[in-house]
PDB file of C-alpha atoms in Angstrom:
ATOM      1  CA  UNK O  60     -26.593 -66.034-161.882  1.00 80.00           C
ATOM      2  CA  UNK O  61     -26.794 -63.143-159.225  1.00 83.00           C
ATOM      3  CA  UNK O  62     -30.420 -63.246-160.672  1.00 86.00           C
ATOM      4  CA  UNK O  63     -31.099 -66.509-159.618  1.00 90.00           C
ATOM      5  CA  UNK O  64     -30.098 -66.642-156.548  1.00 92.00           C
ATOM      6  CA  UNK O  65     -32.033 -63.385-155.334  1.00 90.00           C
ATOM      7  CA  UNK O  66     -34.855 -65.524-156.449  1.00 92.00           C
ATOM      8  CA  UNK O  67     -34.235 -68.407-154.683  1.00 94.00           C
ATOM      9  CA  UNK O  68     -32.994 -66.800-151.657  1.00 94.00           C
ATOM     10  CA  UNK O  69     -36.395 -64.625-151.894  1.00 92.00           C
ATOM     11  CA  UNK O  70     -38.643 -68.100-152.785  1.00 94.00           C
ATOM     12  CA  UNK O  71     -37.261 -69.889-150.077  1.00 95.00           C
ATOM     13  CA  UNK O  72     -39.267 -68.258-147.834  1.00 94.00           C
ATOM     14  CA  UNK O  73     -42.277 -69.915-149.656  1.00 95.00           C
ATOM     15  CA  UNK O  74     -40.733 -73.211-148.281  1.00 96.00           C
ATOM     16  CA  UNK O  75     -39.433 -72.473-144.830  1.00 96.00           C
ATOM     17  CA  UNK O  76     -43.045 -70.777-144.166  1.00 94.00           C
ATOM     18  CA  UNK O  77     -44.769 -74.027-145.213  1.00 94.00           C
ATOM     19  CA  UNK O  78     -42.704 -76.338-143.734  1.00 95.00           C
ATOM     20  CA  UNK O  79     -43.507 -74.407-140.492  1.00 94.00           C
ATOM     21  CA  UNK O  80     -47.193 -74.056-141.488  1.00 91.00           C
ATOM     22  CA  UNK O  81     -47.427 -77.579-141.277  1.00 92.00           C
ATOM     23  CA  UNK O  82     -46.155 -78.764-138.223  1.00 91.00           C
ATOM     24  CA  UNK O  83     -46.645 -75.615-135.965  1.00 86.00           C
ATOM     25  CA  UNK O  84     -48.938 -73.882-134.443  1.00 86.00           C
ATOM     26  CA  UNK O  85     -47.534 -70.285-133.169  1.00 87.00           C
ATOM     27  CA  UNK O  86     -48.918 -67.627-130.772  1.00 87.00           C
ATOM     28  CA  UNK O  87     -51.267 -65.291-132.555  1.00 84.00           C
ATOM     29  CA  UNK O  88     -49.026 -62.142-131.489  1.00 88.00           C
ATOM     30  CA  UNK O  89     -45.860 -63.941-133.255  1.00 89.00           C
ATOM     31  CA  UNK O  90     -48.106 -64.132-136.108  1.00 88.00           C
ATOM     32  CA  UNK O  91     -49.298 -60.467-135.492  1.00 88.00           C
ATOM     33  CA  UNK O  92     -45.377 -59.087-135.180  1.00 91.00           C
ATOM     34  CA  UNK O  93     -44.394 -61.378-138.472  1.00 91.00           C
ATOM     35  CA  UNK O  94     -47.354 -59.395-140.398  1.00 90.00           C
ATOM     36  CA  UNK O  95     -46.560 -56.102-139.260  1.00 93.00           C
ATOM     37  CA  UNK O  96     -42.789 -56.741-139.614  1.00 94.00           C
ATOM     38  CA  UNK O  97     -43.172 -57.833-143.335  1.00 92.00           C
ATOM     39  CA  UNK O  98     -45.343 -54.564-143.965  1.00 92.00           C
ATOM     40  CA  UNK O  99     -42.691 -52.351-143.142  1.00 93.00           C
ATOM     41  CA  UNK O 100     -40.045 -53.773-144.935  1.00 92.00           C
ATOM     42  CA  UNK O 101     -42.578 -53.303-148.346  1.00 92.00           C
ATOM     43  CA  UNK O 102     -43.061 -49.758-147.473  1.00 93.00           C
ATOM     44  CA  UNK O 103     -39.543 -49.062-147.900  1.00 90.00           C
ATOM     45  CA  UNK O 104     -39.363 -51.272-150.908  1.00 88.00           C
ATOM     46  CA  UNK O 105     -42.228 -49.896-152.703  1.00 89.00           C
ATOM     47  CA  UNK O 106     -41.157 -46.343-152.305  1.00 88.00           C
ATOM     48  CA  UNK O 107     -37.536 -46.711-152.863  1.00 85.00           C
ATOM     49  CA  UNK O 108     -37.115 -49.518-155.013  1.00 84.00           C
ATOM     50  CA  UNK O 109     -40.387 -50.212-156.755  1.00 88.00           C
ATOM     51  CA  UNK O 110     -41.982 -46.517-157.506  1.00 92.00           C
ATOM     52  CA  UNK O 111     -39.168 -44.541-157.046  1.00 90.00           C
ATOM     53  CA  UNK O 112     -37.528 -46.463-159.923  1.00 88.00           C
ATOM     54  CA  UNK O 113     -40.896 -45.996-162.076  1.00 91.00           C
ATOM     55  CA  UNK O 114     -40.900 -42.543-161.434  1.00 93.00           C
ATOM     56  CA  UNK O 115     -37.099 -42.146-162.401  1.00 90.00           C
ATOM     57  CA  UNK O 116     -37.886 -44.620-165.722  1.00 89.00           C
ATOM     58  CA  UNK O 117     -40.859 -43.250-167.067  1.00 91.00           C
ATOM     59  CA  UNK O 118     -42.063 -40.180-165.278  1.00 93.00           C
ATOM     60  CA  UNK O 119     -44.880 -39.514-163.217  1.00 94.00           C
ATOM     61  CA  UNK O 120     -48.025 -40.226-165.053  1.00 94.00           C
ATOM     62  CA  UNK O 121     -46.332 -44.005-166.183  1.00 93.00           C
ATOM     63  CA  UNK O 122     -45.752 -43.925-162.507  1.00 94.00           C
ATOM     64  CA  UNK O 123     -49.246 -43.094-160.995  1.00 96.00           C
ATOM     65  CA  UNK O 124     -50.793 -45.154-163.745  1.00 95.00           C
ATOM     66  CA  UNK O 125     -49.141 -48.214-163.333  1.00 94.00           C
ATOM     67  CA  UNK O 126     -49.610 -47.973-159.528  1.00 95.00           C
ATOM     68  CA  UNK O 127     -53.317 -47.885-160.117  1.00 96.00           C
ATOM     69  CA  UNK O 128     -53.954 -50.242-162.347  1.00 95.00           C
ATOM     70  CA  UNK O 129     -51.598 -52.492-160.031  1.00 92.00           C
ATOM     71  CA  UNK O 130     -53.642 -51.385-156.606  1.00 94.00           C
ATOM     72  CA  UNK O 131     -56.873 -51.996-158.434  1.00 95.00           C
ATOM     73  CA  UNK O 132     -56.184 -55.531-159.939  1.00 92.00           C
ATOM     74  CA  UNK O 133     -54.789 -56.458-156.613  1.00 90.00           C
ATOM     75  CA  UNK O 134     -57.921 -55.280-154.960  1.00 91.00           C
ATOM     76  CA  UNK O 135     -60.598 -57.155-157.427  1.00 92.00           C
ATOM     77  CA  UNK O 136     -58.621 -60.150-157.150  1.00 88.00           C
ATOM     78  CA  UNK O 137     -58.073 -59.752-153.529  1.00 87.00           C
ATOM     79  CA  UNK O 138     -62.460 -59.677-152.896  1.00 87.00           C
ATOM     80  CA  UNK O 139     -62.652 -62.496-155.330  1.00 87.00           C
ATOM     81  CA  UNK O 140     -60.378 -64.467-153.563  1.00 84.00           C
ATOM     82  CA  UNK O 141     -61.905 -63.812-149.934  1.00 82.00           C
ATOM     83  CA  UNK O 142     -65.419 -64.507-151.289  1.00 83.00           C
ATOM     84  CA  UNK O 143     -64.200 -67.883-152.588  1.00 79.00           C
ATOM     85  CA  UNK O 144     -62.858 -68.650-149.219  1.00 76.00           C
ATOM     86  CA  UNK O 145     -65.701 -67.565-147.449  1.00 71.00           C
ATOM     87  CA  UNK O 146     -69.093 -67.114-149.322  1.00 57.00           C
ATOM     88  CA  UNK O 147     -71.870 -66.032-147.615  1.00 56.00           C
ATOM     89  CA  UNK O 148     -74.146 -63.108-147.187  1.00 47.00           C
ATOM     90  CA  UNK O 149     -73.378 -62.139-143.678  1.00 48.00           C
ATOM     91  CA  UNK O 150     -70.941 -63.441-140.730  1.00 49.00           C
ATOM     92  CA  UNK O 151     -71.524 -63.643-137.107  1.00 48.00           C
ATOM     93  CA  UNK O 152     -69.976 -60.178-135.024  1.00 40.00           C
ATOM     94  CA  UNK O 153     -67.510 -62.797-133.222  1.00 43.00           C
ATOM     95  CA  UNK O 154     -65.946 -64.142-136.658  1.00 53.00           C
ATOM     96  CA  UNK O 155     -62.773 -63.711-138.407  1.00 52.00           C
ATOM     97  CA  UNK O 156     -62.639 -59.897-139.414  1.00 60.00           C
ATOM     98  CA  UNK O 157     -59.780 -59.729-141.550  1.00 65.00           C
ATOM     99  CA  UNK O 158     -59.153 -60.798-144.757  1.00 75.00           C
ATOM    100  CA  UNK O 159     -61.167 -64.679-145.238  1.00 75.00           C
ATOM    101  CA  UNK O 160     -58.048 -65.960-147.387  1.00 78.00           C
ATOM    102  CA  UNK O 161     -54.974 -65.174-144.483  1.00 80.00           C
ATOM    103  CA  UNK O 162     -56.888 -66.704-142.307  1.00 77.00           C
ATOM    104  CA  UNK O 163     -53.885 -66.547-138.870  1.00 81.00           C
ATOM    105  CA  UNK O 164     -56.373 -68.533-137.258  1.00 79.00           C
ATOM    106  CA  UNK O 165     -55.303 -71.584-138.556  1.00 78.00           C
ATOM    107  CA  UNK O 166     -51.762 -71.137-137.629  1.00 81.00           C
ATOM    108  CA  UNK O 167     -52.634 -70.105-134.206  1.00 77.00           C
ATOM    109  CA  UNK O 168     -51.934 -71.803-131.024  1.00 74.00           C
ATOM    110  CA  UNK O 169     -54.879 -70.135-129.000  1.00 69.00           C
ATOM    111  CA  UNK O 170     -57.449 -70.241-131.799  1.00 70.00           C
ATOM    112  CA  UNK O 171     -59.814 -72.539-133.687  1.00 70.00           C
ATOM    113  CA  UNK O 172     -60.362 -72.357-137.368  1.00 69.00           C
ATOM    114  CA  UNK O 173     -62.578 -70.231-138.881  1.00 69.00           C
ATOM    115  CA  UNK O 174     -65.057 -71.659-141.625  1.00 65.00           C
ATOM    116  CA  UNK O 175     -62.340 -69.649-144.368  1.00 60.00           C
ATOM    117  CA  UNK O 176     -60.462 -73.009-143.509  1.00 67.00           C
ATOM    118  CA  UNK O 177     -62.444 -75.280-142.706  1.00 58.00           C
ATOM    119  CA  UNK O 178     -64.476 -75.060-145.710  1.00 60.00           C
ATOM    120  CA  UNK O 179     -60.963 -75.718-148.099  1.00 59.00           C
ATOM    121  CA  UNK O 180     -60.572 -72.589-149.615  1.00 71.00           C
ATOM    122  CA  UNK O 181     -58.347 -70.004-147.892  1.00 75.00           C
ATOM    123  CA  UNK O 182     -55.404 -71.777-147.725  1.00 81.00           C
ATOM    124  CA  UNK O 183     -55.536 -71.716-152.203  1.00 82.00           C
ATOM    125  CA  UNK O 184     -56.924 -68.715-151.993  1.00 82.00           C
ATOM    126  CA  UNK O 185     -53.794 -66.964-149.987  1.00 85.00           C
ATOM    127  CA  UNK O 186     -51.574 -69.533-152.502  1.00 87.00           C
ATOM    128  CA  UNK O 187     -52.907 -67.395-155.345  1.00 86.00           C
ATOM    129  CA  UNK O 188     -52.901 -64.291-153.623  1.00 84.00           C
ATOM    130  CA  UNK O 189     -48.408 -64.494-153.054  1.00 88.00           C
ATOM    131  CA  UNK O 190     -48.050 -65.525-156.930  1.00 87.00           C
ATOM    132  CA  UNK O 191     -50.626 -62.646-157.882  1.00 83.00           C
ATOM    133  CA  UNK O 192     -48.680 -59.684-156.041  1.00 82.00           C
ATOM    134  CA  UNK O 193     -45.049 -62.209-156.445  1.00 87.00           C
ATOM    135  CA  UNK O 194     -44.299 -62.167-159.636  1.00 88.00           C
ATOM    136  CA  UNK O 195     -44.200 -58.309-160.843  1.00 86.00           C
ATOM    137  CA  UNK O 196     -42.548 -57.857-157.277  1.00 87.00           C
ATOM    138  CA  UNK O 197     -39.662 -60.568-158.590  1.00 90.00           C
ATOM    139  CA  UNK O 198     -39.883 -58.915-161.927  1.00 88.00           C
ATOM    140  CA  UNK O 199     -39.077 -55.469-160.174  1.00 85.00           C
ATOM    141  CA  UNK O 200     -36.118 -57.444-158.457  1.00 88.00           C
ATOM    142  CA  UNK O 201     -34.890 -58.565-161.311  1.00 87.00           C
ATOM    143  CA  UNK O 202     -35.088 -55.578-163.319  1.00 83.00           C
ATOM    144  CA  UNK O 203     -33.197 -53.907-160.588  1.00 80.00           C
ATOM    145  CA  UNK O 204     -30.433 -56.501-160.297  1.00 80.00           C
ATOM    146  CA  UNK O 205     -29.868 -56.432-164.306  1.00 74.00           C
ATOM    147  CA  UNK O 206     -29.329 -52.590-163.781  1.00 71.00           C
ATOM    148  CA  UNK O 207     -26.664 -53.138-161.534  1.00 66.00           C
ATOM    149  CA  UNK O 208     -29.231 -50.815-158.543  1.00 63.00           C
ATOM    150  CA  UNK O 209     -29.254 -53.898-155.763  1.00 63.00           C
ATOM    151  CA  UNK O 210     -32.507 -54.581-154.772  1.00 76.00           C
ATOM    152  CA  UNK O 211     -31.440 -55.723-151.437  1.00 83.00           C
ATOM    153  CA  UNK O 212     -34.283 -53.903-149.882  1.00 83.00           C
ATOM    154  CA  UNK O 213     -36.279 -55.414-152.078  1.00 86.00           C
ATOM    155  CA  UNK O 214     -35.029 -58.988-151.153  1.00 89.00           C
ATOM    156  CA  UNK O 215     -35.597 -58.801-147.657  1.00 89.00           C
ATOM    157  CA  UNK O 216     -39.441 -57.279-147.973  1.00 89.00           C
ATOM    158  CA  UNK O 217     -40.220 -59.901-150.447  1.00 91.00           C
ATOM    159  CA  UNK O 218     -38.635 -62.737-148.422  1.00 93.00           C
ATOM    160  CA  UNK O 219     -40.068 -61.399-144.981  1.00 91.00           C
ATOM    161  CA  UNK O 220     -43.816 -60.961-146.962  1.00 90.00           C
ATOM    162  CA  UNK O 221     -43.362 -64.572-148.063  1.00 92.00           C
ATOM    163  CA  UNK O 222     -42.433 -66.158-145.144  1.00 93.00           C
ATOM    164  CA  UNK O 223     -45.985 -65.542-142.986  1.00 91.00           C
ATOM    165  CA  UNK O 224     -48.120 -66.053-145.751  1.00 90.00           C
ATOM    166  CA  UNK O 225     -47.137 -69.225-146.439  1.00 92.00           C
ATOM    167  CA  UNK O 226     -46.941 -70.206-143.282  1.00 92.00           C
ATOM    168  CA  UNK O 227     -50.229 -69.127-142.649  1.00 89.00           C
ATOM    169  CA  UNK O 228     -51.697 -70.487-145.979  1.00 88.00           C
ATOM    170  CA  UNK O 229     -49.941 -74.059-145.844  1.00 91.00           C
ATOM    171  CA  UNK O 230     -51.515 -74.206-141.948  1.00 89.00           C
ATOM    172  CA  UNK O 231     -54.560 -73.601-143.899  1.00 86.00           C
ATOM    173  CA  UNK O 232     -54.201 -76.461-146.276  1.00 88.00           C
ATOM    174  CA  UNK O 233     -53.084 -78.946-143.117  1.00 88.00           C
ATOM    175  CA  UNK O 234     -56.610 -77.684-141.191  1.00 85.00           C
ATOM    176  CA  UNK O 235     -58.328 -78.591-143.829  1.00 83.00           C
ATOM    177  CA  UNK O 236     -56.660 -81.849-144.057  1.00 85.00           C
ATOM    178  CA  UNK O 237     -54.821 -82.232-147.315  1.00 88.00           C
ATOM    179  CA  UNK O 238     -51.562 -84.188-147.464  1.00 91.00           C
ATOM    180  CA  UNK O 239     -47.804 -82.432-146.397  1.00 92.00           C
ATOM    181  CA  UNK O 240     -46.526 -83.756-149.634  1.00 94.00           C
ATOM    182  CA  UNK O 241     -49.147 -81.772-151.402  1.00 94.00           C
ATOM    183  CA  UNK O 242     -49.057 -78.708-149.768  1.00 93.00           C
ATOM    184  CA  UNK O 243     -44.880 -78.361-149.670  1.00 95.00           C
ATOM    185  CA  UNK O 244     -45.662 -79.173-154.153  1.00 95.00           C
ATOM    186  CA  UNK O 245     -47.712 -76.373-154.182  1.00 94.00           C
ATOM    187  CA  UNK O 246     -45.586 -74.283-152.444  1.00 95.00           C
ATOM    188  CA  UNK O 247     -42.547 -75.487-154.134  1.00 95.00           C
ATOM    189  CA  UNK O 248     -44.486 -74.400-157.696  1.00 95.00           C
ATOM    190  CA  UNK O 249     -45.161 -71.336-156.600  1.00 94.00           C
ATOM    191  CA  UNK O 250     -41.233 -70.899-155.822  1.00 95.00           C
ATOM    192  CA  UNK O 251     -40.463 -71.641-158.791  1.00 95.00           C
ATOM    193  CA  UNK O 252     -42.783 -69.833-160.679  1.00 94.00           C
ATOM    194  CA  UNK O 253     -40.993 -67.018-159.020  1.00 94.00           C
ATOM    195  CA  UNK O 254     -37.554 -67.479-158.825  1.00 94.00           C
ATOM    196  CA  UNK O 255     -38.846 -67.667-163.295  1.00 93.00           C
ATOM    197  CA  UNK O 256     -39.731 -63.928-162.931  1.00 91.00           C
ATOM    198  CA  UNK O 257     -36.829 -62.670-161.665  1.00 90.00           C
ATOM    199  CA  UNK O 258     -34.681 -64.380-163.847  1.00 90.00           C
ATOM    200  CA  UNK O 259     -37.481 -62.929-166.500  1.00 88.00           C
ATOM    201  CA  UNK O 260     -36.649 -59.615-164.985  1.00 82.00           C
ATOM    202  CA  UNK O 261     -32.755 -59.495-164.945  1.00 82.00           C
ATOM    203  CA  UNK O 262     -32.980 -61.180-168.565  1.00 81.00           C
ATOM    204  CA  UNK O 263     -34.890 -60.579-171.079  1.00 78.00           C
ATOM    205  CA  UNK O 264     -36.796 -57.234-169.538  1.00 73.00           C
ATOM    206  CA  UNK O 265     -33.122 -55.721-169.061  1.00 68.00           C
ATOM    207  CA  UNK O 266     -33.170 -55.091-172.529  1.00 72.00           C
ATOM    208  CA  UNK O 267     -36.075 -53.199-172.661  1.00 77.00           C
ATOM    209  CA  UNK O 268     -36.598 -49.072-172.950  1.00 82.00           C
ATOM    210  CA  UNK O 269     -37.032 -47.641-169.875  1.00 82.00           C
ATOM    211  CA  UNK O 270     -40.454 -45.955-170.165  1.00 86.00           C
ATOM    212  CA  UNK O 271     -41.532 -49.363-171.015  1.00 85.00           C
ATOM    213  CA  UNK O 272     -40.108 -51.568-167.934  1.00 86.00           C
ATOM    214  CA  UNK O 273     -41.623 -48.404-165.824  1.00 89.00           C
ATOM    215  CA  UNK O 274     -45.206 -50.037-166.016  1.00 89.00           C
ATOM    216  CA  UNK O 275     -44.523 -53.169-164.273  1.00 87.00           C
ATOM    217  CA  UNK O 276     -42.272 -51.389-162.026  1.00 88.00           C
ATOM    218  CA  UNK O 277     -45.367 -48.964-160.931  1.00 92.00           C
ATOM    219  CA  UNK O 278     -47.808 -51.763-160.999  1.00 92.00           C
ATOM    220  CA  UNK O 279     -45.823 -53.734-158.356  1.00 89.00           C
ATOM    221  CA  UNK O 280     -45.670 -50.764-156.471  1.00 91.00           C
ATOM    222  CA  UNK O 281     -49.537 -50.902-157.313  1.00 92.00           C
ATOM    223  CA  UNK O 282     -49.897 -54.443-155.933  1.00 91.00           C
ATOM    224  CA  UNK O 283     -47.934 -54.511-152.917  1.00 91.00           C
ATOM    225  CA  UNK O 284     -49.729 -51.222-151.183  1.00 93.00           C
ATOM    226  CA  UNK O 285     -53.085 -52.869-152.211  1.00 91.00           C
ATOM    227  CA  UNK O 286     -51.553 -55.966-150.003  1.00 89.00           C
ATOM    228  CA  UNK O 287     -50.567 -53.648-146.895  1.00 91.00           C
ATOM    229  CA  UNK O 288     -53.906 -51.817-147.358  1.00 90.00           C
ATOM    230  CA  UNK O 289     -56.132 -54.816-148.082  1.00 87.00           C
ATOM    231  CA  UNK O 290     -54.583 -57.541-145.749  1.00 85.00           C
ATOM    232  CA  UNK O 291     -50.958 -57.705-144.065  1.00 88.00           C
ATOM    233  CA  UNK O 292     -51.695 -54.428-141.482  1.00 90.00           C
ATOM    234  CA  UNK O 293     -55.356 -54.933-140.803  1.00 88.00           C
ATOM    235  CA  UNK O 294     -54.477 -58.443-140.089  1.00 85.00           C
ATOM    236  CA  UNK O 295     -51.709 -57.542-138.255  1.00 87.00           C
ATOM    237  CA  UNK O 296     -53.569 -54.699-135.808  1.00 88.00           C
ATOM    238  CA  UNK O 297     -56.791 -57.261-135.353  1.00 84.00           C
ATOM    239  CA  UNK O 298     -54.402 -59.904-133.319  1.00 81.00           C
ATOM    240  CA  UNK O 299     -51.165 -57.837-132.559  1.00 85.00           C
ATOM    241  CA  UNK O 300     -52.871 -54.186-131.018  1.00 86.00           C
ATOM    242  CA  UNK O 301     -51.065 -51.243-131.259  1.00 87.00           C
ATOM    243  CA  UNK O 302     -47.663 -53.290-130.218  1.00 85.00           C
ATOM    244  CA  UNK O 303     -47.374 -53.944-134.009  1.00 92.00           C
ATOM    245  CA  UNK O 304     -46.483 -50.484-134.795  1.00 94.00           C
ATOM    246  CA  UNK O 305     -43.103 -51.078-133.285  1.00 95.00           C
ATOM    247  CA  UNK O 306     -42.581 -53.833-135.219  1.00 94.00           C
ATOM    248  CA  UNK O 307     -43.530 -52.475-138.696  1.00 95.00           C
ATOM    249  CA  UNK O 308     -41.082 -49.440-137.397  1.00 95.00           C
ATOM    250  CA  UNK O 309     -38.395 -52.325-137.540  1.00 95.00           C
ATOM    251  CA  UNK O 310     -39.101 -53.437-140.361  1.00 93.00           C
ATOM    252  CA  UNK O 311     -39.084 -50.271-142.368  1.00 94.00           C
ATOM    253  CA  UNK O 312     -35.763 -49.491-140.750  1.00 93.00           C
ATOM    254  CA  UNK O 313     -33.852 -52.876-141.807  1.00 90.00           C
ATOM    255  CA  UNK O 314     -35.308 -52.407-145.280  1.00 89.00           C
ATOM    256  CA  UNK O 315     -34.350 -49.017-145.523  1.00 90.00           C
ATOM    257  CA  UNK O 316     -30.588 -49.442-144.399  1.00 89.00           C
ATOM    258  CA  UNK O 317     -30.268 -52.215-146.980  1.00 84.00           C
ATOM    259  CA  UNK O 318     -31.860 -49.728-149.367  1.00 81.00           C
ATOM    260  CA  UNK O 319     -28.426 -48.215-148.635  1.00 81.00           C
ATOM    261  CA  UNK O 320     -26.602 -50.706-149.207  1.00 69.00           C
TER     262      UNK O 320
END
C-alpha cells in the first residue's frame, strides 16, 4: 500500500504537468528554474538513493556497470528520439539548441514553436523519453520502500522531474494540435505504467538477492545522469543563464534533507 501511493503521489506529476501543458503558456525562465530545480533534486537521488544503494547491494563493479549500461541506453535512445522529432541534416544558427524532443518552446509565453513541434513529434518523443528513464527510477523507489530505506528523496526528484516534462511535452502535443482528451490518456498511461513499477519494485523485486536488484538500481542511476547530462541542465542554462544554478542548489538541498529523513 505505502508502495502505491509513492507511485501515485510520484505519477501525479505526469497529470498536473499536462493539465498545465495544455492550457498554459509560462515564461521561459519559470520553465528554465523548473528544469534546473528538478536536476538537483536527481543529483541527490542518484547518489544517495539510486547508486549509493547499488554500491552497498552489489559492490562496485555491479555498480559502475549497471550505471553504464543505464547512461548509454539512455543516451542511444535519447539521439533516436531527438532525430525523430527533428530530422534533418543541418538547422539554422537561430534554432532550438537543446534537446529537439523537450522542446520549452512550446510551453513558452515569449516563444514560437520550433519545427520539433510543429512537425508532431517531440511532444511523443519526450512521452517516451519519462517512461524510458521512469520506470527503473520507480523500480529503484520501490525497491527502496520494500526495504523499509524511504525513498523520500527519491519521491520528490522523480515527482519534480515529472512535473516539467510533461508539461512541456503535453504543450507539445496541444501545438501540434491533437485533442486534450488525448493528450491527458496518454499521460494518464504513462502514470500508470509507473505507479506498475513501483509496485513491481516493493513486490515482487523485494524478494530478490541483493547483488541481483543492484543492476537496476545502478542502471537508474545510469539513466537519470544521462537525462541531466543529455537534456534537463543544458535545457535549463540555454533559457534560464547562470540564475539556474541557484535553483538546482535548491533543489539538491530539499532532496538531500529528505534523504535524511
Amino acid at each position: 500500500m505505502q508502495s502505491l501511493i509513492f507511485g501515485i503521489i510520484a505519477s501525479s506529476a505526469l497529470i498536473i504537468g499536462a493539465l498545465i501543458g495544455i492550457r498554459f503558456d509560462l515564461p521561459k525562465r519559470v520553465l528554465a528554474v523548473l528544469l534546473s530545480f528538478a536536476a538537483g533534486a536527481l543529483i541527490t537521488a542518484l547518489a544517495f538513493e539510486l547508486f549509493e544503494d547499488a554500491f552497498e547491494k552489489g559492490g562496485i563493479w555491479r555498480a559502475a556497470i549497471g550505471l553504464f549500461v543505464g547512461a548509454l541506453v539512455f543516451t542511444v535512445l535519447s539521439a533516436l528520439l531527438d532525430r525523430a522529432a527533428q530530422p534533418g541534416k543541418g538547422k539554422p544558427a537561430d534554432e532550438h539548441q537543446g534537446s529537439a524532443k523537450l522542446d520549452t518552446d512550446a510551453a513558452a509565453s515569449d516563444r514560437a514553436a520550433t519545427k520539433a513541434t510543429t512537425r508532431g513529434a517531440a511532444g511523443l518523443a519526450l512521452l517516451a523519453a519519462v517512461t524510458l528513464d521512469g520506470v527503473p527510477e520507480n523500480v529503484a523507489m520501490g525497491v527502496s520502500l520494500g526495504e523499509g530505506s524511504g525513498g523520500l528523496a527519491l519521491l520528490a526528484a522523480i515527482f519534480v522531474s515529472n512535473l516539467p516534462e510533461s508539461l512541456v511535452g503535453a504543450s507539445s502535443m496541444r501545438t501540434q494540435g491533437m485533442s486534450k482528451g488525448k493528450i491527458l490518456g496518454l499521460w494518464s498511461i504513462c502514470a500508470v505504467l509507473l505507479v506498475g513499477a513501483t509496485v513491481l519494485g516493493a513486490g515482487p523485486l523485494a524478494v530478490v538477492d541483493e547483488e541481483t536488484i543492484s543492476l537496476p538500481l545502478a542502471f537508474a542511476a545510469g539513466a537519470v545522469i544521462a537525462s541531466l547530462a543529455d537534456t534537463l541542465m543544458p535545457e535549463a542554462y540555454e533559457h534560464g543563464g547562470p540564475a539556474v544554478a541557484m535553483s538546482t542548489a535548491a533543489g539538491f538541498v530539499l532532496s538531500f534533507v529528505l534523504s535524511l529523513a
